mmCIF file of C-alpha atoms in Angstrom:
data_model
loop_
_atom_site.group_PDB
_atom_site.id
_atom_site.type_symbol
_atom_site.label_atom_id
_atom_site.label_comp_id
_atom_site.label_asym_id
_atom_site.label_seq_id
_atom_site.Cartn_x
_atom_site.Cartn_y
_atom_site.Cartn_z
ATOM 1 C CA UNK A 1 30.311 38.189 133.010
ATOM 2 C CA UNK A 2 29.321 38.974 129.257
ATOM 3 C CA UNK A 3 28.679 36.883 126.956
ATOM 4 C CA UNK A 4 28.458 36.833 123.366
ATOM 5 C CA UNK A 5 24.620 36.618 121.237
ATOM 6 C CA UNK A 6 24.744 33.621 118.932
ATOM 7 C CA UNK A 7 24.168 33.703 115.323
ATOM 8 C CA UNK A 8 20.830 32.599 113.822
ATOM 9 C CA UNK A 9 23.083 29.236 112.285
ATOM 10 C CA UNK A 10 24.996 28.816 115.596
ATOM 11 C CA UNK A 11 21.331 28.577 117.509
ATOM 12 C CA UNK A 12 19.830 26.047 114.644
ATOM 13 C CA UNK A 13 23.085 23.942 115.247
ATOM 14 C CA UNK A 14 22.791 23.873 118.920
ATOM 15 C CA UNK A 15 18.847 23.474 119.030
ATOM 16 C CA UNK A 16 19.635 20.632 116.924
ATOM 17 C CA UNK A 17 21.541 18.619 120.217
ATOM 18 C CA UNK A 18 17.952 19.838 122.267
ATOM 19 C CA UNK A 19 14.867 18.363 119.947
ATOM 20 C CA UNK A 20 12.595 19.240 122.847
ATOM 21 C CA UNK A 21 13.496 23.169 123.074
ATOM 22 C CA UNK A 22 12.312 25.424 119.949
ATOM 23 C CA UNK A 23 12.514 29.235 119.469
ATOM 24 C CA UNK A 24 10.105 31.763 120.397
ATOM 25 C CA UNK A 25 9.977 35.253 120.694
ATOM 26 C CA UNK A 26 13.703 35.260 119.646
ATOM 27 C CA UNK A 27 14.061 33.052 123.062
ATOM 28 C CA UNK A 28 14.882 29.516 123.483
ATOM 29 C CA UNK A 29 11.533 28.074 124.846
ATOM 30 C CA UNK A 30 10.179 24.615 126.409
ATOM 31 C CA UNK A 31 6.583 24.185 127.766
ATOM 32 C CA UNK A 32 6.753 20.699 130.617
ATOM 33 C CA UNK A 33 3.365 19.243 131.542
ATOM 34 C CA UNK A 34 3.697 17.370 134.965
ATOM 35 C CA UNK A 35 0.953 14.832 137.034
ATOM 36 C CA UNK A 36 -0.098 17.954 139.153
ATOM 37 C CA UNK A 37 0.604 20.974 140.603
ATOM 38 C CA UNK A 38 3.404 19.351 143.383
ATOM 39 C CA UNK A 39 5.215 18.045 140.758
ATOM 40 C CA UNK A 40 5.262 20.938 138.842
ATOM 41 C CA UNK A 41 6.032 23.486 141.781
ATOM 42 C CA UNK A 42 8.687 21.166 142.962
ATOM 43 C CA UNK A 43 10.711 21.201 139.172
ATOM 44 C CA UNK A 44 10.526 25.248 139.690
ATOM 45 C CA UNK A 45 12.288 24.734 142.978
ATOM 46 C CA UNK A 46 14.723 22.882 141.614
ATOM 47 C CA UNK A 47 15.431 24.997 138.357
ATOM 48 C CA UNK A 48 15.527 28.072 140.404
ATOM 49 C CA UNK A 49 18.158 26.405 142.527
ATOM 50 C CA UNK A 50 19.981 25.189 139.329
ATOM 51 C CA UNK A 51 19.835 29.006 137.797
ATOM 52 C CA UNK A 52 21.162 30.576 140.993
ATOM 53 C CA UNK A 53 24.344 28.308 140.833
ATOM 54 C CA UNK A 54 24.109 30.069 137.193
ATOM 55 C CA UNK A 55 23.632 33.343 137.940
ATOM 56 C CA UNK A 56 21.191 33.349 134.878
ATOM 57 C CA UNK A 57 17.546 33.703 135.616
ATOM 58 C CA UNK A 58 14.659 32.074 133.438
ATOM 59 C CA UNK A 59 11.821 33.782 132.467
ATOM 60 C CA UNK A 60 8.610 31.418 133.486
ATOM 61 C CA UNK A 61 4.922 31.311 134.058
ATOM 62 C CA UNK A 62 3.251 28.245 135.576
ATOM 63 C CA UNK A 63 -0.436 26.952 135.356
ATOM 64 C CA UNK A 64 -1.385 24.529 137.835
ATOM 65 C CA UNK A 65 0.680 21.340 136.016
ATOM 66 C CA UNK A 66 2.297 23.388 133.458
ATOM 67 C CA UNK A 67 5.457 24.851 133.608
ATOM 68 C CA UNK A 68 7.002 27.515 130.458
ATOM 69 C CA UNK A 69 10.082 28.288 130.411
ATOM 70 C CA UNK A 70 12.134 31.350 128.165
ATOM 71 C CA UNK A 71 16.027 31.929 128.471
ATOM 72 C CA UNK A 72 17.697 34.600 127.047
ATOM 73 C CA UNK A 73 20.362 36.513 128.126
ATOM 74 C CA UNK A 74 19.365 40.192 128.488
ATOM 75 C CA UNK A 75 22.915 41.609 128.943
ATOM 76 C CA UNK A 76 23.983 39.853 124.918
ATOM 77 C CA UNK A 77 20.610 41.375 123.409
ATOM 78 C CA UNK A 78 19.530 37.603 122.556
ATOM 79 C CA UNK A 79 20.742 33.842 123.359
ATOM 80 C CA UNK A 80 24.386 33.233 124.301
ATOM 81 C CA UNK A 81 26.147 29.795 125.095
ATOM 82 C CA UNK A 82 24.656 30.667 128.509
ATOM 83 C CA UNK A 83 21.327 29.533 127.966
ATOM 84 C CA UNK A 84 21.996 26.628 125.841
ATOM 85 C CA UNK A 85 24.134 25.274 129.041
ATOM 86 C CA UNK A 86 21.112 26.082 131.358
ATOM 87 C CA UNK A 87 18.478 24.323 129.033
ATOM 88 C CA UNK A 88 20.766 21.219 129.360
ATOM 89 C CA UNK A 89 20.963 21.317 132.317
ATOM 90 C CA UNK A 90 17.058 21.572 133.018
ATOM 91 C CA UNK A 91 16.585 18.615 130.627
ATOM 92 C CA UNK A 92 19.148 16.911 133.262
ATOM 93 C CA UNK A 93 16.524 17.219 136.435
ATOM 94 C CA UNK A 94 13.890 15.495 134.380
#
């Protein structure tokens, strides 16, 4: 399934309906901070979950109770519609 990269004024629009998501890299990106490490490992379960239903894979690191998260889709050359739908719905779980 292809999708189509979004124009610099379609992704300012969009972040727009996300306050807590911001670019980097030329990525979306949102950094979590949670109690402790359970809490964090156990909102990577449940994104990975979520991005499998998705078929669209996050990029992530995670630091004891911190959590990053990048989405872009690789196949587009930069952020689709895709990742704007899968940042909404990580927002969701919290």
């Amino acid at each position: 399934m292809s999708a189509e990269k979004l124009s610099a004024a379609a992704i300012e629009e969009r972040l727009a309906a996300l306050p807590d998501w911001a670019l980097d890299q030329h990525k979306l990106y949102r950094h979590f901070v949670f109690e402790n490490f359970v809490e964090a490992f156990g909102f990577i379960s449940q994104v990975a979950l979520l991005a499998e239903t998705m078929n669209h894979h996050p990029q992530w690191s995670n630091n004891y109770n911190r959590v990053e998260i990048y989405l872009t889709t690789h196949d587009a050359g930069g952020i689709t519609a895709r990742d704007f739908t899968l940042a909404g719905r990580i927002d969701s779980l919290l």
